[in-house]
CSV table of C-alpha atoms and ligand atoms in Angstrom, one decimal:
chain,number,residue,atom,x,y,z
M,1,MET,CA,-105.7,-12.4,40.4
M,2,SER,CA,-103.0,-11.5,38.0
M,3,ALA,CA,-104.0,-12.1,34.4
M,4,ARG,CA,-100.7,-11.8,32.6
M,5,PRO,CA,-98.7,-15.1,32.7
M,6,VAL,CA,-95.0,-15.1,33.4
M,7,LEU,CA,-93.7,-16.8,30.3
M,8,PRO,CA,-90.7,-19.1,29.6
M,9,GLY,CA,-87.6,-17.1,29.2
M,10,ALA,CA,-88.3,-15.4,32.5
M,11,THR,CA,-86.2,-16.2,35.5
M,12,LEU,CA,-87.8,-17.8,38.6
M,13,GLY,CA,-86.3,-17.5,42.1
M,14,ILE,CA,-86.7,-20.4,44.5
M,15,LEU,CA,-86.3,-19.9,48.2
M,16,GLY,CA,-84.7,-23.0,49.5
M,17,GLY,CA,-82.2,-25.4,47.9
M,18,GLY,CA,-83.3,-28.9,49.1
M,19,GLN,CA,-84.5,-31.8,47.0
M,20,LEU,CA,-87.9,-30.1,46.5
M,21,GLY,CA,-86.1,-27.0,45.1
M,22,ARG,CA,-84.0,-29.3,42.9
M,23,MET,CA,-87.0,-31.1,41.4
M,24,LEU,CA,-89.0,-27.8,41.1
M,25,GLY,CA,-85.9,-26.2,39.3
M,26,MET,CA,-85.7,-29.2,36.9
M,27,ALA,CA,-89.4,-28.7,36.0
M,28,ALA,CA,-88.8,-24.9,35.5
M,29,ARG,CA,-85.8,-25.6,33.3
M,30,SER,CA,-87.6,-28.0,31.1
M,31,LEU,CA,-90.3,-25.4,30.6
M,32,GLY,CA,-87.6,-23.0,29.5
M,33,TYR,CA,-87.3,-20.8,32.6
M,34,GLY,CA,-84.1,-19.5,34.1
M,35,VAL,CA,-83.6,-20.6,37.8
M,36,VAL,CA,-82.0,-18.8,40.7
M,37,VAL,CA,-81.9,-20.8,43.9
M,38,TRP,CA,-81.5,-19.1,47.3
M,39,ALA,CA,-79.9,-22.1,48.9
M,40,GLY,CA,-78.5,-20.5,52.0
M,41,ASN,CA,-75.4,-22.7,51.8
M,42,TYR,CA,-72.8,-24.2,49.4
M,43,ASP,CA,-73.9,-27.8,49.7
M,44,ALA,CA,-77.6,-27.7,48.6
M,45,PRO,CA,-79.1,-30.4,46.4
M,46,ALA,CA,-80.6,-27.7,44.1
M,47,ARG,CA,-77.3,-26.0,43.4
M,48,VAL,CA,-76.6,-28.1,40.3
M,49,ILE,CA,-79.8,-27.2,38.5
M,50,ALA,CA,-79.6,-23.4,39.1
M,51,ASP,CA,-78.2,-20.7,36.8
M,52,ARG,CA,-77.2,-18.9,39.9
M,53,VAL,CA,-77.0,-19.9,43.6
M,54,LEU,CA,-77.3,-17.5,46.5
M,55,THR,CA,-75.5,-18.7,49.6
M,56,GLN,CA,-76.3,-15.9,52.0
M,57,PRO,CA,-78.4,-17.0,55.0
M,58,HIS,CA,-82.2,-16.7,54.3
M,59,GLY,CA,-83.5,-13.3,55.4
M,60,ASP,CA,-80.2,-11.5,54.6
M,61,LEU,CA,-80.8,-8.1,53.0
M,62,GLU,CA,-78.1,-8.5,50.4
M,63,GLY,CA,-79.6,-11.8,49.3
M,64,THR,CA,-83.0,-10.3,49.1
M,65,ILE,CA,-81.8,-7.5,46.9
M,66,GLU,CA,-79.9,-10.0,44.7
M,67,LEU,CA,-83.0,-12.2,44.3
M,68,MET,CA,-85.1,-9.2,43.3
M,69,ARG,CA,-82.4,-8.0,40.8
M,70,THR,CA,-82.1,-11.4,39.1
M,71,CYS,CA,-85.7,-12.8,39.1
M,72,ASP,CA,-89.0,-12.0,37.5
M,73,LEU,CA,-91.0,-14.1,40.0
M,74,VAL,CA,-90.3,-15.8,43.4
M,75,THR,CA,-91.6,-19.0,44.8
M,76,LEU,CA,-90.4,-21.4,47.5
M,77,GLU,CA,-89.8,-25.0,48.3
M,78,TRP,CA,-90.0,-24.7,52.0
M,79,GLU,CA,-92.6,-22.8,54.1
M,80,ASN,CA,-90.3,-21.9,57.0
M,81,MET,CA,-88.7,-19.0,55.1
M,82,PRO,CA,-88.7,-15.6,56.9
M,83,ALA,CA,-92.2,-14.1,56.0
M,84,GLU,CA,-90.6,-10.6,56.3
M,85,THR,CA,-88.3,-11.4,53.4
M,86,VAL,CA,-91.3,-12.5,51.3
M,87,ASP,CA,-93.0,-9.2,52.4
M,88,VAL,CA,-90.1,-7.2,51.0
M,89,LEU,CA,-89.8,-9.3,47.9
M,90,SER,CA,-93.5,-9.1,47.0
M,91,GLU,CA,-93.4,-5.3,46.9
M,92,HIS,CA,-91.2,-5.7,43.8
M,93,ARG,CA,-91.9,-9.1,42.3
M,94,PRO,CA,-94.8,-11.6,42.3
M,95,CYS,CA,-94.2,-14.0,45.2
M,96,HIS,CA,-96.2,-17.3,45.5
M,97,PRO,CA,-97.3,-18.4,48.0
M,98,SER,CA,-97.8,-15.1,49.8
M,99,ALA,CA,-96.3,-14.0,53.2
M,100,SER,CA,-99.8,-14.3,54.7
M,101,VAL,CA,-100.0,-18.0,53.7
M,102,LEU,CA,-96.6,-18.5,55.3
M,103,ARG,CA,-97.6,-16.8,58.5
M,104,ILE,CA,-100.5,-19.3,58.9
M,105,THR,CA,-98.7,-22.4,57.8
M,106,GLN,CA,-95.6,-21.7,59.8
M,107,ASP,CA,-97.5,-21.9,63.0
M,108,ARG,CA,-99.5,-25.0,64.0
M,109,LEU,CA,-101.7,-22.9,66.3
M,110,ALA,CA,-102.6,-20.4,63.5
M,111,GLU,CA,-103.2,-23.3,61.1
M,112,ARG,CA,-105.5,-24.9,63.6
M,113,ALA,CA,-107.4,-21.6,64.1
M,114,LEU,CA,-108.0,-21.5,60.3
M,115,LEU,CA,-109.2,-25.1,60.2
M,116,ASP,CA,-111.5,-24.5,63.1
M,117,ARG,CA,-112.9,-21.4,61.4
M,118,LEU,CA,-113.6,-23.4,58.3
M,119,GLY,CA,-115.3,-26.1,60.3
M,120,ILE,CA,-112.7,-28.8,59.3
M,121,PRO,CA,-112.3,-31.5,61.8
M,122,THR,CA,-108.9,-32.0,63.5
M,123,ALA,CA,-107.6,-34.0,66.5
M,124,PRO,CA,-108.7,-32.6,69.9
M,125,ALA,CA,-105.9,-30.3,70.9
M,126,TYR,CA,-104.8,-27.5,73.3
M,127,GLY,CA,-102.2,-24.7,72.9
M,128,VAL,CA,-99.5,-25.0,75.6
M,129,ARG,CA,-96.8,-22.6,76.8
M,130,THR,CA,-96.5,-23.0,80.6
M,131,ALA,CA,-96.5,-25.9,83.1
M,132,GLU,CA,-100.0,-24.8,84.0
M,133,ASP,CA,-101.2,-25.1,80.4
M,134,LEU,CA,-99.6,-28.5,80.2
M,135,HIS,CA,-101.6,-29.6,83.2
M,136,THR,CA,-104.8,-28.3,81.7
M,137,ALA,CA,-104.1,-30.0,78.3
M,138,TRP,CA,-103.4,-33.3,80.1
M,139,GLN,CA,-106.7,-33.0,81.9
M,140,LYS,CA,-108.8,-31.7,79.0
M,141,VAL,CA,-107.4,-33.6,76.0
M,142,GLY,CA,-105.7,-36.5,77.8
M,143,LEU,CA,-103.3,-39.2,76.9
M,144,PRO,CA,-101.9,-40.7,74.7
M,145,ALA,CA,-100.8,-37.4,73.1
M,146,ARG,CA,-98.4,-35.9,70.6
M,147,VAL,CA,-96.9,-32.6,71.8
M,148,LYS,CA,-95.6,-30.6,68.9
M,149,THR,CA,-93.7,-27.3,68.7
M,150,ALA,CA,-96.0,-24.7,67.2
M,151,ARG,CA,-93.2,-23.5,64.9
M,152,GLY,CA,-90.3,-25.2,63.0
M,153,GLY,CA,-91.0,-28.9,63.6
M,154,TYR,CA,-90.5,-31.3,60.7
M,155,ASP,CA,-90.2,-35.0,59.9
M,156,GLY,CA,-91.0,-35.9,63.5
M,157,GLY,CA,-88.6,-33.3,64.9
M,158,GLY,CA,-90.0,-31.0,67.5
M,159,GLN,CA,-92.5,-33.6,68.3
M,160,TRP,CA,-92.9,-35.9,71.4
M,161,ARG,CA,-95.1,-38.9,71.9
M,162,VAL,CA,-96.5,-39.0,75.5
M,163,ARG,CA,-98.3,-42.2,76.3
M,164,THR,CA,-98.1,-42.2,80.1
M,165,GLU,CA,-97.9,-39.8,83.0
M,166,THR,CA,-94.2,-40.8,83.5
M,167,GLU,CA,-93.5,-39.8,79.9
M,168,LEU,CA,-94.5,-36.3,80.6
M,169,GLY,CA,-91.0,-36.0,82.1
M,170,SER,CA,-89.5,-36.3,78.6
M,171,LEU,CA,-91.1,-33.1,77.4
M,172,PRO,CA,-89.1,-29.8,77.3
M,173,THR,CA,-89.6,-27.4,80.1
M,174,MET,CA,-92.7,-25.3,79.5
M,175,ASP,CA,-91.3,-21.9,80.6
M,176,GLY,CA,-93.6,-19.7,78.6
M,177,THR,CA,-91.1,-18.9,75.9
M,178,THR,CA,-92.1,-21.5,73.3
M,179,ALA,CA,-95.6,-22.4,72.1
M,180,TYR,CA,-96.6,-26.1,71.7
M,181,ARG,CA,-99.7,-27.9,70.6
M,182,TRP,CA,-100.8,-30.8,72.8
M,183,GLU,CA,-102.7,-33.1,70.4
M,184,LYS,CA,-104.7,-36.2,71.2
M,185,GLU,CA,-103.1,-39.2,69.5
M,186,VAL,CA,-105.4,-40.3,66.7
M,187,ASN,CA,-106.2,-43.9,66.2
M,188,PHE,CA,-106.4,-43.5,62.4
M,189,GLU,CA,-107.3,-46.2,59.9
M,190,ARG,CA,-104.9,-44.6,57.3
M,191,GLU,CA,-103.1,-41.4,56.4
M,192,ILE,CA,-103.7,-39.7,53.1
M,193,SER,CA,-102.6,-36.5,51.4
M,194,VAL,CA,-104.5,-34.4,49.0
M,195,LEU,CA,-102.4,-32.3,46.6
M,196,LEU,CA,-104.0,-29.4,44.9
M,197,ALA,CA,-102.8,-26.7,42.6
M,198,ARG,CA,-104.3,-23.2,42.5
M,199,SER,CA,-103.0,-20.9,39.7
M,200,SER,CA,-102.6,-17.1,39.8
M,201,THR,CA,-105.6,-17.1,37.5
M,202,GLY,CA,-107.7,-18.9,40.1
M,203,GLU,CA,-107.8,-22.2,38.2
M,204,VAL,CA,-107.8,-25.2,40.6
M,205,ARG,CA,-106.8,-28.9,39.9
M,206,VAL,CA,-106.8,-31.6,42.5
M,207,TYR,CA,-104.8,-34.9,42.4
M,208,PRO,CA,-106.4,-38.1,43.5
M,209,ALA,CA,-105.6,-38.8,47.2
M,210,PHE,CA,-102.3,-40.6,48.0
M,211,GLU,CA,-102.0,-43.0,50.9
M,212,ASN,CA,-99.0,-42.6,53.2
M,213,GLU,CA,-97.2,-44.7,55.8
M,214,HIS,CA,-94.8,-43.0,58.2
M,215,THR,CA,-92.2,-44.4,60.5
M,216,GLY,CA,-91.0,-42.3,63.4
M,217,GLY,CA,-92.8,-39.3,61.9
M,218,ILE,CA,-91.0,-39.5,58.5
M,219,LEU,CA,-92.8,-40.6,55.3
M,220,HIS,CA,-91.7,-44.1,54.4
M,221,LEU,CA,-94.1,-45.2,51.6
M,222,THR,CA,-96.7,-43.6,49.4
M,223,ARG,CA,-99.1,-45.5,47.2
M,224,CYS,CA,-101.8,-44.6,44.8
M,225,PRO,CA,-104.7,-44.9,44.4
M,226,ALA,CA,-105.4,-44.7,48.1
M,227,ARG,CA,-107.5,-47.5,49.7
M,228,ILE,CA,-110.4,-45.1,50.5
M,229,SER,CA,-114.1,-45.0,49.6
M,230,PRO,CA,-115.4,-42.5,47.0
M,231,GLU,CA,-117.1,-40.7,49.9
M,232,VAL,CA,-113.8,-40.2,51.7
M,233,ALA,CA,-112.1,-39.1,48.5
M,234,ARG,CA,-114.9,-36.6,47.9
M,235,ARG,CA,-114.7,-35.2,51.4
M,236,ALA,CA,-110.9,-34.9,51.3
M,237,GLU,CA,-111.0,-33.0,48.0
M,238,GLU,CA,-113.7,-30.7,49.4
M,239,ILE,CA,-111.5,-30.0,52.4
M,240,ALA,CA,-108.5,-29.2,50.2
M,241,ARG,CA,-110.5,-26.9,48.0
M,242,SER,CA,-112.0,-25.0,51.0
M,243,VAL,CA,-108.5,-24.5,52.5
M,244,ALA,CA,-107.0,-23.3,49.2
M,245,GLU,CA,-109.8,-20.8,48.7
M,246,ALA,CA,-109.6,-19.6,52.3
M,247,LEU,CA,-105.8,-19.1,52.0
M,248,GLN,CA,-106.1,-17.8,48.4
M,249,ILE,CA,-103.0,-19.8,47.8
M,250,VAL,CA,-101.1,-19.7,44.5
M,251,GLY,CA,-99.1,-22.8,43.8
M,252,MET,CA,-99.3,-26.3,45.2
M,253,LEU,CA,-101.0,-27.0,48.5
M,254,THR,CA,-100.7,-30.3,50.4
M,255,VAL,CA,-103.3,-31.3,52.9
M,256,GLU,CA,-102.2,-34.2,55.2
M,257,CYS,CA,-105.2,-36.1,56.6
M,258,PHE,CA,-106.1,-38.9,58.9
M,259,VAL,CA,-109.0,-41.2,57.8
M,260,VAL,CA,-110.7,-42.3,61.0
M,261,ALA,CA,-113.6,-44.6,61.7
M,262,ALA,CA,-116.8,-42.6,62.3
M,263,PRO,CA,-118.9,-43.4,65.4
M,264,GLY,CA,-122.0,-44.3,63.4
M,265,GLY,CA,-120.1,-46.3,60.7
M,266,GLY,CA,-118.2,-45.1,57.7
M,267,HIS,CA,-115.3,-42.7,57.9
M,268,ASP,CA,-114.4,-39.1,58.8
M,269,VAL,CA,-111.5,-37.1,57.4
M,270,TRP,CA,-109.5,-35.1,59.9
M,271,VAL,CA,-106.7,-32.7,58.9
M,272,ASN,CA,-103.3,-33.2,60.4
M,273,GLU,CA,-101.2,-30.6,58.7
M,274,LEU,CA,-101.0,-28.2,55.7
M,275,ALA,CA,-98.0,-27.6,53.5
M,276,PRO,CA,-98.1,-24.6,51.1
M,277,ARG,CA,-95.8,-26.4,48.6
M,278,VAL,CA,-94.9,-29.5,46.7
M,279,HIS,CA,-94.7,-32.5,49.0
M,280,ASN,CA,-92.8,-35.7,49.5
M,281,SER,CA,-96.0,-37.7,49.0
M,282,GLY,CA,-96.3,-36.2,45.6
M,283,HIS,CA,-93.0,-37.4,44.2
M,284,LEU,CA,-94.7,-40.3,42.4
M,285,THR,CA,-96.5,-37.8,40.3
M,286,ILE,CA,-93.3,-37.5,38.2
M,287,GLU,CA,-93.9,-40.9,36.7
M,288,ALA,CA,-97.5,-41.7,37.6
M,289,SER,CA,-99.5,-38.6,36.7
M,290,SER,CA,-100.2,-36.7,33.6
M,291,THR,CA,-98.5,-33.6,35.1
M,292,SER,CA,-95.9,-33.8,37.9
M,293,GLN,CA,-96.5,-31.8,41.1
M,294,PHE,CA,-93.3,-29.8,40.2
M,295,GLU,CA,-94.4,-28.8,36.7
M,296,GLN,CA,-97.9,-28.1,38.1
M,297,HIS,CA,-96.5,-25.7,40.7
M,298,ILE,CA,-94.5,-23.8,38.0
M,299,ARG,CA,-97.5,-23.6,35.8
M,300,ALA,CA,-99.6,-22.4,38.8
M,301,VAL,CA,-97.2,-19.6,40.0
M,302,CYS,CA,-96.6,-18.4,36.4
M,303,GLY,CA,-100.3,-18.2,35.6
M,304,LEU,CA,-100.2,-20.8,32.9
M,305,PRO,CA,-103.0,-23.3,32.3
M,306,LEU,CA,-102.8,-26.2,34.8
M,307,GLY,CA,-102.1,-29.7,33.6
M,308,GLU,CA,-104.3,-32.8,34.0
M,309,THR,CA,-103.9,-34.5,37.3
M,310,THR,CA,-105.1,-37.9,36.1
M,311,LEU,CA,-103.3,-41.0,37.3
M,312,ARG,CA,-101.6,-42.8,34.4
M,313,SER,CA,-100.8,-45.9,36.4
M,314,PRO,CA,-101.0,-47.3,40.0
M,315,ALA,CA,-97.7,-46.4,41.7
M,316,ALA,CA,-95.7,-46.5,44.9
M,317,MET,CA,-92.8,-44.5,46.3
M,318,VAL,CA,-90.4,-45.4,49.0
M,319,ASN,CA,-88.0,-42.9,50.5
M,320,LEU,CA,-84.3,-43.6,50.7
M,321,LEU,CA,-83.1,-42.4,54.1
M,322,GLY,CA,-79.6,-42.3,55.5
M,323,ASP,CA,-78.7,-45.0,58.0
M,324,LYS,CA,-76.1,-43.2,60.1
M,325,SER,CA,-73.7,-40.3,59.8
M,326,ARG,CA,-71.0,-40.9,57.2
M,327,ALA,CA,-68.5,-38.5,55.8
M,328,ARG,CA,-68.4,-40.2,52.4
M,329,VAL,CA,-70.9,-42.7,51.2
M,330,GLN,CA,-71.2,-45.1,48.3
M,331,LEU,CA,-74.7,-46.2,47.3
M,332,THR,CA,-74.6,-49.9,46.5
M,333,GLY,CA,-77.2,-52.1,44.6
M,334,VAL,CA,-78.2,-49.5,42.0
M,335,PRO,CA,-78.1,-52.0,39.0
M,336,GLU,CA,-80.2,-54.5,41.1
M,337,ALA,CA,-82.7,-51.8,42.0
M,338,LEU,CA,-83.1,-50.6,38.5
M,339,SER,CA,-83.5,-54.2,37.2
M,340,VAL,CA,-86.9,-54.2,38.9
M,341,PRO,CA,-89.4,-53.5,36.1
M,342,HIS,CA,-91.0,-50.1,35.8
M,343,THR,CA,-88.8,-48.7,38.6
M,344,HIS,CA,-87.2,-45.3,38.8
M,345,LEU,CA,-84.5,-44.0,41.1
M,346,HIS,CA,-84.1,-40.4,42.1
M,347,LEU,CA,-81.0,-39.4,44.1
M,348,TYR,CA,-80.7,-35.9,45.5
M,349,GLY,CA,-76.9,-35.6,45.4
M,350,LYS,CA,-76.6,-34.9,49.1
M,351,GLN,CA,-72.9,-34.9,50.2
M,352,GLU,CA,-73.4,-35.4,53.9
M,353,VAL,CA,-75.3,-38.4,55.1
M,354,ARG,CA,-77.0,-38.5,58.5
M,355,ALA,CA,-79.4,-41.0,60.1
M,356,ARG,CA,-82.9,-40.6,58.6
M,357,ARG,CA,-81.8,-37.8,56.2
M,358,LYS,CA,-83.8,-38.0,52.9
M,359,LEU,CA,-81.2,-38.9,50.2
M,360,GLY,CA,-83.5,-40.1,47.4
M,361,HIS,CA,-86.6,-42.1,46.5
M,362,VAL,CA,-87.7,-45.0,44.4
M,363,THR,CA,-90.9,-45.0,42.4
M,364,ALA,CA,-92.4,-48.0,40.8
M,365,LEU,CA,-95.4,-48.4,38.5
M,366,ALA,CA,-97.5,-51.5,38.0
M,367,GLY,CA,-100.9,-52.8,37.0
M,368,SER,CA,-102.1,-52.7,40.6
M,369,PRO,CA,-101.1,-50.6,43.7
M,370,GLU,CA,-100.1,-53.8,45.5
M,371,GLU,CA,-97.7,-54.8,42.7
M,372,ALA,CA,-96.3,-51.3,42.6
M,373,VAL,CA,-95.7,-51.4,46.4
M,374,ALA,CA,-94.0,-54.8,46.1
M,375,ARG,CA,-91.7,-53.5,43.3
M,376,ALA,CA,-90.8,-50.2,45.1
M,377,ILE,CA,-90.0,-52.2,48.3
M,378,ARG,CA,-87.9,-54.7,46.3
M,379,ALA,CA,-85.9,-52.0,44.5
M,380,HIS,CA,-85.5,-50.1,47.7
M,381,GLY,CA,-84.3,-53.3,49.5
M,382,ALA,CA,-81.6,-53.8,46.9
M,383,LEU,CA,-80.0,-50.4,47.9
M,384,GLY,CA,-77.4,-50.1,50.6
M,385,PHE,CA,-74.6,-47.8,51.8
M,386,GLU,CA,-70.9,-48.5,51.9
M,387,GLY,CA,-68.2,-46.3,53.4
W,1,AMP,P1,-96.6,-34.1,61.5
W,1,AMP,O1,-95.2,-33.5,61.7
W,1,AMP,O2,-97.6,-33.4,62.3
W,1,AMP,O3,-97.0,-34.2,60.1
W,1,AMP,O4,-96.6,-35.6,62.0
W,1,AMP,C1,-95.8,-36.6,61.4
W,1,AMP,C2,-96.5,-37.9,61.5
W,1,AMP,O5,-96.6,-38.3,62.9
W,1,AMP,C3,-97.9,-38.0,60.9
W,1,AMP,O6,-97.9,-38.1,59.6
W,1,AMP,C4,-98.5,-39.1,61.7
W,1,AMP,O7,-98.0,-40.4,61.2
W,1,AMP,C5,-97.9,-38.9,63.1
W,1,AMP,N1,-98.8,-38.1,63.9
W,1,AMP,C6,-98.7,-36.8,64.0
W,1,AMP,N2,-99.7,-36.3,64.8
W,1,AMP,C7,-100.4,-37.4,65.2
W,1,AMP,C8,-101.6,-37.6,66.1
W,1,AMP,N3,-102.2,-36.6,66.7
W,1,AMP,N4,-102.0,-38.8,66.2
W,1,AMP,C9,-101.4,-39.9,65.6
W,1,AMP,N5,-100.3,-39.8,64.8
W,1,AMP,C10,-99.8,-38.5,64.6
């Protein structure tokens, strides 16, 4: 563990220029750091908060050298960055999270192997490459199932729901070139995420669990506190701590979990997915927590003391997604949305709108999570698109 903190005045490099990079960059700037964003294109949400934007494709050698030249420390907003680039960068600058963390979390099969080794429960699953594997998975694990690409899937992309034998026909051809995970569909009671920060000094802080609702594989709504028992909360935290220690991660870690009814009564916690970064379900920490996930990540990677993760207020967050492809879009209903008490609107400045693209989010605070959910839904419902 490095003992010397990277102090404000230094410049932080962020791999990735999406909304997570934008909010991370804002937190870094308010702590007094310079920010270089390797956006990979000209139209990235994080471009406006950066002192410097790199537009070369990720993995490009010239971009790698430029980032090394201009930054004191490198972090990322997105785990699917080339691990080889992080290997090269980390020979010259501290890079958090490390390439070894990326190699595990970029691959659902490697991630699953880690969870198995730690004895952490997950949905029954089988690795699939060929038509023969597919048949074995169907026999061994059964239907209904979720078949997911081992690498690169996100927000429901690279993922197929197979409920019947006929629906097997909708799967891509298993020709041995691509790896997939055939996963039993879990009849969960609810979904939660546990966000944890681990600093380069080894200090760990865990946020209370957030409860998430997805539609079509994309996060729709997060509420906190989650409707779980203290026992489930304790178990989920224990899992997150053991994953963070096993990975030796530095920065934020998100553990997405299913809460399932246990055969003998009570509940079990199964892990669905790991993300070695800040997470959409943590956006409400900006207003609802003592320390936002973005500030916490910056503190963690820079080796500064971590902030309190206490919830200041019950809260809810609803994502604002694009409805259909539009060249130019005008958001309507902003005054109406902001007239809902204790409501905050975050827009990511995305130029191009596509169906289901994340364009912003609404967070509402209230005396109870139910009231916060009602406020967030009301504010979100006032928003629309024109053009
Ligand atoms: P993922 O990309 O794996 O995070 O999946 C996105 C969402 O799809 C999850 O948050 C769940 O709502 C749903 N999902 C994924 N895998 C399963 C499963 N095995 N059983 C039930 N729902 C799932």
